[in-house]
Coordinates of C-alpha atoms in Angstrom, one line a residue:
M1 CA 134.7 -191.8 17.6
L2 CA 137.8 -192.0 19.7
S3 CA 139.2 -188.7 20.8
F4 CA 141.6 -187.1 23.3
S5 CA 140.7 -183.9 25.0
V6 CA 142.5 -181.4 27.2
I7 CA 140.6 -179.4 29.8
L8 CA 142.6 -177.0 31.9
V9 CA 141.7 -174.5 34.7
Q10 CA 142.4 -171.0 33.3
N11 CA 142.6 -167.5 34.8
A12 CA 139.4 -165.5 35.0
Y13 CA 140.0 -163.8 31.6
A14 CA 140.6 -167.1 29.6
D15 CA 138.1 -168.0 26.9
V16 CA 139.1 -171.3 25.3
S17 CA 137.9 -173.9 27.8
S18 CA 138.5 -177.2 26.0
V19 CA 140.0 -178.7 22.8
E20 CA 140.2 -182.3 21.5
T21 CA 141.2 -184.2 18.4
D22 CA 138.9 -186.4 16.3
D23 CA 141.1 -189.5 16.4
D24 CA 144.3 -190.8 18.2
S25 CA 146.4 -191.7 15.1
Y26 CA 146.9 -190.2 11.6
Q27 CA 148.8 -190.9 8.4
A28 CA 149.7 -188.9 5.3
G29 CA 146.5 -187.7 3.6
N30 CA 144.5 -187.5 6.8
D31 CA 143.1 -184.3 8.3
I32 CA 143.7 -183.7 12.0
I33 CA 140.5 -182.0 13.2
F34 CA 140.8 -179.9 16.4
S35 CA 137.5 -179.0 18.0
G36 CA 136.6 -177.3 21.2
T37 CA 134.6 -174.7 23.1
A38 CA 135.2 -171.0 23.8
S39 CA 133.2 -168.5 25.7
G40 CA 134.3 -165.3 23.9
G41 CA 134.2 -163.9 20.4
D42 CA 137.9 -163.4 19.8
L43 CA 139.9 -164.9 17.1
I44 CA 141.0 -168.5 18.0
V45 CA 144.6 -169.3 17.1
L46 CA 146.2 -172.8 16.7
E47 CA 150.0 -172.9 16.5
I48 CA 152.1 -176.0 16.0
Y49 CA 155.8 -176.1 17.0
S50 CA 158.4 -178.6 15.9
P51 CA 160.7 -180.6 18.3
V52 CA 163.3 -177.8 18.0
D53 CA 160.6 -175.2 19.0
N54 CA 160.1 -173.7 15.5
K55 CA 156.7 -172.5 14.6
I56 CA 155.7 -174.5 11.5
I57 CA 151.9 -174.1 11.2
V58 CA 149.4 -171.4 12.2
K59 CA 145.6 -171.8 11.8
T60 CA 142.8 -169.4 12.9
N61 CA 139.0 -169.4 13.2
T62 CA 136.2 -168.0 15.4
A63 CA 133.6 -169.8 17.5
N64 CA 130.0 -170.1 16.4
D65 CA 127.0 -168.8 18.4
S66 CA 127.0 -171.9 20.6
G67 CA 130.7 -171.4 21.5
S68 CA 132.0 -174.3 19.4
F69 CA 134.9 -174.0 17.0
E70 CA 136.8 -176.3 14.6
L71 CA 140.3 -176.1 13.1
S72 CA 141.8 -178.5 10.5
V73 CA 145.5 -179.4 9.9
R74 CA 146.8 -181.8 7.2
A75 CA 148.8 -184.6 8.7
T76 CA 151.1 -184.5 5.6
D77 CA 152.3 -181.0 6.5
I78 CA 153.7 -182.4 9.7
L79 CA 155.1 -185.6 8.2
I80 CA 157.1 -183.8 5.5
H81 CA 158.5 -181.2 7.8
P82 CA 162.4 -181.3 7.7
N83 CA 162.7 -181.2 11.5
G84 CA 161.9 -184.9 11.4
E85 CA 160.5 -187.2 14.1
G86 CA 159.7 -186.2 17.6
I87 CA 157.1 -184.4 19.7
Y88 CA 155.2 -181.6 18.0
T89 CA 153.4 -179.2 20.4
V90 CA 150.0 -177.7 19.6
Y91 CA 148.9 -174.5 21.4
V92 CA 145.2 -173.4 21.1
Y93 CA 144.2 -170.0 22.6
E94 CA 142.1 -166.8 22.0
L95 CA 144.3 -164.1 20.5
N96 CA 143.6 -161.1 22.7
S97 CA 142.0 -162.3 26.0
Q98 CA 144.0 -165.4 26.5
G99 CA 147.4 -165.5 24.8
K100 CA 149.9 -168.3 24.2
E101 CA 151.1 -168.3 27.9
N102 CA 147.6 -169.6 29.0
A103 CA 147.0 -171.8 25.9
L104 CA 145.6 -175.3 26.0
V105 CA 148.3 -177.8 24.9
I106 CA 148.1 -181.1 22.9
K107 CA 151.2 -183.2 22.1
L108 CA 151.6 -185.0 18.8
N109 CA 154.2 -187.8 18.5
R110 CA 155.6 -188.1 14.9
E111 CA 157.0 -191.6 14.2
D112 CA 157.0 -191.9 10.4
P113 CA 154.7 -192.8 8.8
N114 CA 152.3 -192.2 11.7
I115 CA 151.3 -189.3 14.0
T116 CA 149.8 -190.3 17.4
V117 CA 148.1 -188.1 20.0
L118 CA 149.7 -188.4 23.4
E119 CA 147.0 -189.0 25.9
D120 CA 148.8 -187.3 28.7
A121 CA 150.5 -184.1 27.7
L122 CA 153.4 -183.2 30.0
K123 CA 153.0 -179.7 31.3
L124 CA 154.5 -178.1 34.4
N125 CA 152.4 -175.9 36.7
S126 CA 153.7 -172.3 37.0
I127 CA 155.7 -171.4 40.2
S128 CA 155.1 -168.0 41.8
K129 CA 158.0 -165.7 42.7
K130 CA 159.8 -166.6 45.9
T131 CA 161.4 -164.3 48.4
V132 CA 164.0 -165.5 51.0
D133 CA 166.5 -164.1 53.4
E134 CA 170.2 -164.8 53.2
K135 CA 171.2 -168.1 55.0
T136 CA 167.6 -169.2 55.0
L137 CA 166.3 -172.4 53.2
V138 CA 163.9 -171.9 50.4
S139 CA 162.2 -175.2 49.3
F140 CA 159.2 -176.1 47.1
T141 CA 158.2 -178.9 44.7
A142 CA 157.6 -178.6 41.0
T143 CA 154.4 -180.3 40.0
L144 CA 152.7 -181.3 36.8
V145 CA 149.2 -180.2 35.6
K146 CA 148.4 -183.9 35.1
S147 CA 150.3 -186.7 36.8
I148 CA 152.6 -188.7 34.4
S149 CA 154.9 -191.6 35.4
N150 CA 158.7 -191.7 34.9
V151 CA 159.2 -188.0 34.8
T152 CA 162.6 -186.5 35.7
F153 CA 163.3 -182.9 36.8
E154 CA 166.5 -180.8 36.3
L155 CA 167.6 -177.2 36.6
A156 CA 168.6 -175.2 33.5
N157 CA 169.6 -171.7 32.4
N158 CA 171.9 -170.5 35.1
P159 CA 170.4 -171.8 38.4
P160 CA 172.0 -170.3 41.5
T161 CA 175.1 -172.0 42.9
G162 CA 174.2 -174.5 45.6
A163 CA 170.6 -175.0 44.4
T164 CA 169.5 -178.6 43.9
I165 CA 166.4 -180.4 42.7
E166 CA 165.5 -184.1 43.3
S167 CA 165.3 -185.7 39.9
T168 CA 162.4 -188.0 40.7
T169 CA 160.2 -185.8 43.0
G170 CA 160.9 -182.3 41.7
K171 CA 161.7 -181.0 45.2
F172 CA 163.8 -177.9 45.0
S173 CA 166.1 -176.8 47.8
W174 CA 168.5 -173.8 48.2
T175 CA 170.0 -171.9 51.1
P176 CA 171.5 -168.6 49.7
T177 CA 174.9 -167.6 51.2
E178 CA 175.6 -164.2 52.5
S179 CA 177.5 -163.4 49.4
Q180 CA 174.5 -164.3 47.2
G181 CA 172.3 -161.5 48.7
P182 CA 170.8 -159.2 48.0
G183 CA 169.9 -160.2 44.4
T184 CA 167.3 -161.8 42.1
Y185 CA 167.9 -165.2 40.4
T186 CA 165.9 -166.4 37.4
F187 CA 166.3 -169.9 36.0
D188 CA 164.2 -172.8 34.6
I189 CA 163.0 -176.1 35.9
V190 CA 162.7 -178.7 33.1
A191 CA 160.6 -181.8 33.3
S192 CA 160.9 -184.7 30.8
D193 CA 159.6 -188.3 30.4
G194 CA 161.9 -189.2 27.5
L195 CA 159.4 -188.2 24.8
Q196 CA 158.0 -184.9 26.1
Q197 CA 159.6 -181.9 27.8
D198 CA 158.3 -178.8 29.4
K199 CA 159.9 -176.0 31.5
T200 CA 158.7 -173.3 33.8
T201 CA 160.6 -170.2 34.8
V202 CA 161.4 -169.6 38.5
T203 CA 162.3 -166.2 40.1
I204 CA 163.8 -166.0 43.6
E205 CA 164.6 -162.7 45.3
V206 CA 167.3 -162.9 48.0
R207 CA 167.0 -160.2 50.7
E208 CA 170.0 -159.0 52.8
V209 CA 169.5 -159.7 56.5
T210 CA 169.8 -156.6 58.7
E211 CA 170.2 -156.4 62.4
Q212 CA 166.7 -155.1 62.9
Q213 CA 165.2 -158.2 61.4
T214 CA 163.7 -160.6 64.0
P215 CA 165.1 -164.1 63.7
P216 CA 162.5 -166.8 62.9
P217 CA 161.0 -168.6 65.8
P218 CA 162.6 -172.0 66.6
P219 CA 160.9 -175.0 65.2
P220 CA 158.5 -176.8 67.5
P221 CA 160.1 -179.7 69.4
E222 CA 159.7 -183.2 68.1
P223 CA 157.0 -185.1 70.0
E224 CA 158.3 -187.4 72.6
P225 CA 157.6 -191.1 72.1
D226 CA 154.6 -192.4 74.1
P227 CA 155.3 -195.9 75.2
I228 CA 151.8 -196.2 76.8
A229 CA 150.2 -195.4 73.4
D230 CA 152.6 -198.0 71.7
F231 CA 151.4 -200.7 74.2
Q232 CA 147.7 -200.1 73.4
Q233 CA 148.1 -201.9 70.1
Y234 CA 148.4 -205.1 72.2
V235 CA 145.5 -204.4 74.5
D236 CA 142.0 -205.8 73.9
S237 CA 139.6 -203.1 75.1
T238 CA 137.0 -205.7 76.0
K239 CA 139.3 -207.3 78.6
N240 CA 139.7 -206.1 82.2
P241 CA 143.1 -204.3 82.6
Q242 CA 143.7 -206.6 85.6
Y243 CA 144.0 -209.5 83.0
Y244 CA 147.3 -208.0 81.7
V245 CA 148.6 -207.3 85.3
D246 CA 147.9 -210.9 86.2
R247 CA 149.8 -212.1 83.1
Y248 CA 152.7 -209.9 84.0
N249 CA 152.9 -211.2 87.6
N250 CA 152.3 -214.8 86.8
E251 CA 153.9 -215.4 83.4
P252 CA 157.7 -214.9 83.4
S253 CA 157.9 -214.9 79.6
Y254 CA 155.2 -212.2 79.3
K255 CA 157.0 -210.1 82.0
D256 CA 160.3 -210.4 80.2
W257 CA 158.7 -209.4 76.9
F258 CA 157.0 -206.3 78.5
D259 CA 160.1 -205.2 80.4
Q260 CA 162.3 -205.4 77.3
N261 CA 160.0 -203.5 75.0
F262 CA 158.5 -200.9 77.5
P263 CA 161.3 -200.2 80.0
G264 CA 160.1 -196.7 80.9
I265 CA 156.7 -197.6 82.3
T266 CA 155.1 -200.1 84.7
I267 CA 152.4 -202.6 83.7
Y268 CA 150.0 -200.5 85.8
Q269 CA 150.7 -197.3 83.8
A270 CA 150.5 -199.2 80.5
V271 CA 146.9 -200.5 81.2
G272 CA 145.8 -197.3 83.0
I273 CA 145.1 -198.5 86.6
S274 CA 146.6 -197.3 89.9
E275 CA 149.7 -199.1 91.1
P276 CA 149.3 -200.6 94.6
K277 CA 151.2 -198.8 97.3
S278 CA 154.2 -200.6 98.6
T279 CA 155.5 -200.7 102.1
P280 CA 158.7 -198.6 102.6
P281 CA 161.8 -200.6 103.7
P282 CA 162.1 -200.8 107.5
P283 CA 164.7 -198.5 109.1
E284 CA 168.1 -200.0 109.9
P285 CA 168.4 -200.6 113.7
E286 CA 170.9 -198.4 115.4
P287 CA 174.1 -200.2 116.5
E288 CA 174.5 -200.7 120.2
P289 CA 177.1 -198.4 121.8
K290 CA 180.4 -200.0 122.7
P291 CA 182.6 -199.3 125.7
K292 CA 185.1 -196.6 125.2
S293 CA 188.0 -198.9 126.0
E294 CA 187.1 -201.1 123.0
P295 CA 188.5 -200.2 119.5
K296 CA 186.0 -198.7 117.1
S297 CA 184.5 -201.1 114.6
E298 CA 181.8 -201.0 112.0
P299 CA 178.5 -202.8 112.9
S300 CA 178.1 -206.1 111.1
P301 CA 175.5 -205.8 108.3
T302 CA 174.3 -209.4 108.8
K303 CA 173.1 -211.6 111.6
D304 CA 175.1 -214.7 112.7
N305 CA 173.5 -216.9 110.0
G306 CA 174.5 -214.6 107.2
I307 CA 171.1 -213.0 106.6
A308 CA 170.8 -209.2 106.5
K309 CA 169.4 -207.5 109.7
F310 CA 166.5 -205.9 107.9
V311 CA 165.0 -209.2 106.9
D312 CA 161.9 -210.2 108.9
P313 CA 162.1 -214.0 109.4
K314 CA 158.3 -214.2 109.5
K315 CA 158.1 -213.0 105.8
D316 CA 158.7 -215.1 102.7
P317 CA 162.2 -214.2 101.4
Q318 CA 160.7 -213.9 97.9
Y319 CA 158.8 -210.8 99.2
Y320 CA 162.1 -208.9 99.4
V321 CA 163.3 -210.2 96.0
D322 CA 160.1 -209.0 94.4
R323 CA 160.5 -205.6 95.9
Y324 CA 164.1 -205.4 94.7
N325 CA 163.0 -206.3 91.2
N326 CA 159.9 -204.1 91.0
E327 CA 160.7 -201.0 93.1
P328 CA 163.6 -198.8 91.8
S329 CA 163.8 -196.9 95.1
Y330 CA 164.0 -200.1 97.1
K331 CA 166.7 -201.4 94.8
A332 CA 168.7 -198.2 95.1
W333 CA 168.4 -198.3 98.9
F334 CA 169.6 -201.9 99.1
E335 CA 172.6 -201.4 96.8
T336 CA 173.7 -198.3 98.7
N337 CA 173.6 -200.1 102.1
Y338 CA 174.7 -203.6 101.0
P339 CA 177.1 -203.1 98.1
D340 CA 178.9 -206.4 98.8
M341 CA 175.7 -208.6 98.8
T342 CA 173.1 -209.7 96.3
I343 CA 169.5 -209.5 97.3
Y344 CA 169.4 -213.3 97.3
E345 CA 172.4 -213.6 99.7
A346 CA 170.8 -211.0 101.9
V347 CA 167.5 -213.0 102.4
G348 CA 169.2 -216.4 102.5
L349 CA 168.2 -217.6 99.0
P350 CA 170.7 -219.2 96.5
N351 CA 171.7 -216.9 93.6
P352 CA 170.0 -217.7 90.4
P353 CA 172.1 -219.0 87.5
P354 CA 173.4 -216.2 85.2
E355 CA 171.2 -215.4 82.3
K356 CA 172.2 -217.1 79.1
E357 CA 172.6 -215.1 75.9
L358 CA 169.7 -215.4 73.5
A359 CA 170.3 -217.0 70.1
K360 CA 171.0 -214.4 67.3
F361 CA 167.8 -215.2 65.4
V362 CA 165.5 -214.3 68.4
D363 CA 163.6 -211.0 68.1
P364 CA 163.3 -209.6 71.7
K365 CA 160.1 -207.9 70.8
K366 CA 158.3 -211.2 70.1
D367 CA 156.9 -213.5 72.8
P368 CA 159.5 -216.4 73.2
Q369 CA 156.6 -218.9 73.1
Y370 CA 156.2 -217.9 69.4
Y371 CA 159.5 -219.7 68.6
V372 CA 158.7 -222.7 70.8
D373 CA 155.3 -223.1 69.0
R374 CA 157.0 -222.9 65.6
Y375 CA 159.6 -225.5 66.7
N376 CA 156.8 -227.9 67.9
N377 CA 154.4 -227.4 65.0
E378 CA 156.6 -226.8 61.9
P379 CA 159.0 -229.7 60.9
S380 CA 161.0 -227.5 58.5
Y381 CA 161.6 -225.0 61.2
K382 CA 162.6 -227.7 63.7
A383 CA 165.1 -229.2 61.2
W384 CA 166.6 -225.7 60.5
F385 CA 167.0 -225.0 64.2
E386 CA 168.6 -228.4 65.0
T387 CA 171.0 -228.0 62.1
N388 CA 172.2 -224.5 63.1
Y389 CA 172.0 -224.8 66.9
P390 CA 172.9 -228.4 67.7
D391 CA 174.2 -227.6 71.2
M392 CA 171.1 -225.7 72.4
T393 CA 167.5 -226.6 73.0
I394 CA 164.8 -224.3 71.7
Y395 CA 164.1 -223.2 75.3
E396 CA 167.7 -222.2 75.9
A397 CA 167.8 -220.3 72.6
V398 CA 164.8 -218.1 73.5
G399 CA 165.5 -217.8 77.2
L400 CA 162.7 -219.9 78.6
P401 CA 163.1 -222.6 81.3
A402 CA 162.9 -226.1 79.9
P403 CA 159.8 -228.1 81.0
Q404 CA 160.5 -230.7 83.7
S405 CA 161.1 -234.2 82.5
G406 CA 157.9 -236.2 82.5
L407 CA 155.6 -233.3 83.3
C408 CA 154.4 -232.3 79.8
G409 CA 151.0 -230.6 79.7
T410 CA 147.8 -232.1 78.3
G411 CA 148.0 -232.9 74.6
T412 CA 151.8 -233.0 74.6
K413 CA 154.4 -235.7 75.1
L414 CA 158.1 -235.8 76.0
V415 CA 160.2 -236.5 72.9
D416 CA 164.0 -236.2 73.1
G417 CA 163.7 -234.1 76.3
V418 CA 161.2 -231.6 74.8
C419 CA 157.4 -231.4 75.2
K420 CA 156.0 -231.6 71.7
V421 CA 152.4 -231.2 70.5
T422 CA 150.6 -234.4 69.7
L423 CA 148.0 -234.8 67.0
E424 CA 145.2 -234.5 69.7
T425 CA 146.5 -231.1 70.8
K426 CA 145.3 -229.5 67.6
T427 CA 141.7 -229.8 68.9
T428 CA 142.5 -228.5 72.5
K429 CA 143.3 -225.2 73.9
G430 CA 146.6 -223.5 73.1
G431 CA 147.3 -224.6 69.5
G432 CA 149.1 -222.1 67.3
C433 CA 147.2 -219.9 64.8
L434 CA 150.2 -220.0 62.4
I435 CA 148.8 -218.1 59.4
A436 CA 147.2 -215.3 61.5
T437 CA 150.3 -215.0 63.8
A438 CA 152.6 -214.6 60.8
A439 CA 150.2 -212.2 59.1
Y440 CA 149.8 -209.9 62.1
G441 CA 153.4 -210.2 63.3
T442 CA 153.0 -211.5 66.8
E443 CA 150.7 -213.9 68.7
M444 CA 150.0 -211.0 71.1
A445 CA 148.1 -209.2 68.3
H446 CA 144.4 -208.6 69.1
Q447 CA 143.2 -210.5 66.1
V448 CA 145.2 -213.7 67.0
Q449 CA 144.1 -213.5 70.7
F450 CA 140.5 -213.2 69.4
L451 CA 140.8 -216.3 67.2
R452 CA 142.1 -218.3 70.2
E453 CA 139.3 -217.1 72.5
V454 CA 136.6 -218.1 69.9
R455 CA 138.2 -221.5 69.5
D456 CA 138.9 -222.2 73.2
N457 CA 135.9 -220.6 74.9
T458 CA 133.2 -221.2 72.3
L459 CA 133.9 -224.0 69.8
L460 CA 135.8 -226.3 72.1
S461 CA 133.1 -226.0 74.8
T462 CA 130.7 -228.2 72.8
E463 CA 131.0 -231.6 71.2
S464 CA 130.0 -230.4 67.8
G465 CA 132.6 -227.6 67.9
T466 CA 135.3 -230.0 69.1
S467 CA 134.4 -232.4 66.2
F468 CA 134.6 -229.6 63.7
M469 CA 138.0 -228.5 65.1
T470 CA 139.4 -232.0 64.9
G471 CA 138.6 -232.3 61.2
F472 CA 139.6 -228.7 60.5
N473 CA 143.0 -229.0 62.1
D474 CA 143.8 -232.2 60.2
I475 CA 143.6 -230.0 57.0
Y476 CA 144.8 -226.7 58.5
Y477 CA 148.1 -228.0 59.9
S478 CA 148.9 -229.8 56.6
F479 CA 149.5 -226.5 54.8
S480 CA 149.6 -223.7 57.4
P481 CA 153.3 -224.0 58.3
T482 CA 154.3 -223.5 54.7
I483 CA 152.0 -220.5 54.3
A484 CA 153.4 -219.0 57.5
D485 CA 156.9 -219.4 56.2
W486 CA 156.0 -217.7 52.9
E487 CA 154.5 -214.8 54.9
R488 CA 157.7 -214.3 56.9
E489 CA 159.8 -214.4 53.8
N490 CA 157.7 -212.1 51.6
P491 CA 156.3 -208.9 53.2
A492 CA 154.0 -208.3 50.2
F493 CA 152.5 -211.7 50.5
R494 CA 152.0 -211.2 54.2
E495 CA 150.1 -208.0 53.6
A496 CA 147.9 -209.8 51.0
V497 CA 147.1 -212.6 53.4
K498 CA 146.3 -210.1 56.1
A499 CA 143.9 -208.3 53.8
F500 CA 142.3 -211.6 52.7
I501 CA 141.7 -213.0 56.3
T502 CA 140.7 -209.8 58.0
P503 CA 137.0 -210.0 56.8
M504 CA 136.9 -213.6 57.9
V505 CA 138.2 -212.7 61.4
S506 CA 135.6 -210.0 61.7
T507 CA 132.7 -212.4 60.9
L508 CA 133.9 -214.7 63.7
S509 CA 132.7 -212.0 66.2
I510 CA 129.2 -213.6 65.6
M511 CA 130.4 -216.6 67.5
T512 CA 130.7 -214.6 70.7
L513 CA 126.9 -214.4 70.8
A514 CA 126.8 -218.1 71.6
D515 CA 126.6 -219.2 75.3
Q516 CA 129.5 -221.3 76.4
G517 CA 128.6 -225.0 76.2
S518 CA 125.4 -224.4 74.1
E519 CA 125.4 -227.0 71.3
E520 CA 122.4 -225.5 69.6
Q521 CA 123.7 -221.9 69.5
V522 CA 127.3 -222.9 68.5
L523 CA 125.9 -225.1 65.7
F524 CA 123.5 -222.5 64.4
L525 CA 125.9 -219.6 64.6
G526 CA 128.8 -221.7 63.2
I527 CA 126.7 -222.6 60.1
S528 CA 125.8 -218.9 59.7
V529 CA 129.5 -217.9 59.8
I530 CA 130.4 -220.5 57.3
A531 CA 127.6 -219.5 55.0
L532 CA 128.6 -215.8 55.3
N533 CA 132.2 -216.6 54.4
L534 CA 131.2 -218.7 51.4
G535 CA 129.2 -215.8 50.2
M536 CA 132.0 -213.3 50.6
Y537 CA 134.9 -215.4 49.3
I538 CA 133.1 -217.6 46.6
A539 CA 129.6 -216.5 45.7
A540 CA 130.2 -212.7 45.5
P541 CA 133.3 -213.0 43.3
A542 CA 131.5 -215.6 41.1
V543 CA 128.5 -213.3 40.6
V544 CA 130.9 -210.4 39.7
A545 CA 132.8 -212.6 37.2
I546 CA 129.6 -213.7 35.5
K547 CA 128.3 -210.1 35.2
V548 CA 131.6 -208.9 33.8
R549 CA 131.7 -211.8 31.3
K550 CA 128.1 -210.9 30.1
H551 CA 129.0 -207.3 29.8
L552 CA 132.1 -208.1 27.7
K553 CA 130.0 -210.3 25.4
L554 CA 127.4 -207.5 25.0
R555 CA 130.1 -205.1 24.0
K556 CA 131.3 -207.5 21.3

C-alpha cells in the first residue's frame, strides 16, 4: 500500500504524533482514509479547508487502546465542492490538548476528476517575537518545516515601512527609524510554491533608545589576509624548504611569479626559515677638505671611471644589484644618495632593456612556463596564438627570455626560432601533465608536481618504466590537449575531471616505495598500481551495475 505520512515535532502537550493517507490519488466514489497515532484520549478532529480558506468538512473520532485512530472522508464531497480546483488543506489534532494551531497538516490537490496527495506539504516554522531598538537592524530568516524547492517569500498584512524580505531565501531585514519607535508591529510572512501557500505571523517590538542605554560593542575587525597561509597551498610538506628558496634564487620565472603574487613577504618568510643576515652598506667616505681660497663645491659621487665611490672593485658588480633588488633598506639608501643614477650605472653594468608589457591573455598568477608548454604541446593553442599575436613570440608574450638560437635542450629542436618539444621528449623529464595541470589550475599545484616526480624520478629511472612512458605518451598526447581545452572552457567539467583523477593520483604514491633505478620494484609496483586503478574505475562500477540490475529484476 502506497501512503504519504506527516510526522511533526510538537510541543510537550501535543497528542497526535502522526497521520497518513492510504493512497496517493483518489477519484469520485473513493474513500480517503486518514490513519495515525495519538497518545492521549481526547477527541481527534479532522478539518478540511477549501482553497479560499472555508471549512467544508469536519470529522471526529477517538483513538483505540493502542493509540491508533482512523477517519474517512468521501472524495466525492471534495470533488463536488463549488470552490473548485486547487489546494485543500487537512488539519488533524486533538481537540483540547493540541488545538488547530499545533495540528498536523496534509495538502490535497484537486485537479478534476482526480485528487492527489502532495508529498511535501508547505508549512512555515513559527517565528518568535522580536525586540529591537530604534536605528538598529533586526534580521532573521523564515524557514520551512520541510524543505521544498521553488518557494518564494513575501510580506503581507501591513508590514512596517522599510522592511524587506528576499524572495528566494526568506531573509528578512529592517532597521526601524527613530519615528517608528516605540511601537509594536504585527504582519505576516507568506510562502508559496505556485500550488501551496502558508503564512506565519511576526511581531516586532521597537524600543525607544534612551541616553542611559549602552551602545552595542563595535563588530570584531575583519581578519587580515595571511599571504604566508595562501602560499602554503603551493608547498609540498615532504620537500626541504630550501628547495623553494633555491628555485626563487635560480629561476627568474619562478621569482617573478612569487614577487607578483606575494609582494608583502619574502621567500624565507613564506617557507618558514630564517633569512640570512645581509652586510650593511659601507659608509660613504668623507670628502677631503679643500683650501679656503677655493670656491665651495659638492664632492663628486663617482670615481673618474664613472663608478660610484661605495663600489668595491674586488666584488662582483652583481652583488650590489642583488642587494638593491632584494633589500628594501639598501634600495632606499641608494636612491636617497644617488638619485641621478641607476644601480647598474653605479656599478658599471649596462642598464637592462625595459620590461615589455605582457600580452592581455596572460594571467600573472600562473607560471609563464605554463603558456610556453601549451604553445609547444597543443597545435590548436599554437595556431590561436600565432593568429592573434603575429608580431610576438610566445616568450615575449609571457615575459620570458627567448632561448638562444641553436641551444635548445635535450628532447627539443629549434623550429622557426623557437625550441619545440620533439616526439622523444614525451618520454623524458619535463613533459607537460596537461589534463592534471588544467584540472588543478596551475602546474605549481602539489598534485601536478607529484605526478612529475613519480614520472621523472621513478618510472624514467628504469628501462621498463621508460618503455611504458613511450607507449603511454603516444596515446596520452593524442587526446590530452583537447581534454585540457575543455577543462579550461567549462568549470563544471574541470571539477568533474579533478574528482575523477584524484583517486588515481593518490594510488601513485605507492610508486614512491620503489628504489630509484630498481627494475624489479618499479615493474612490480607499477603492475600493482595498474591493477588497483582497474579495480577502482572498471571492476567496482561493473560489480555495482550487475548487482543493481539483479535487484531490479527481482523487484519485477
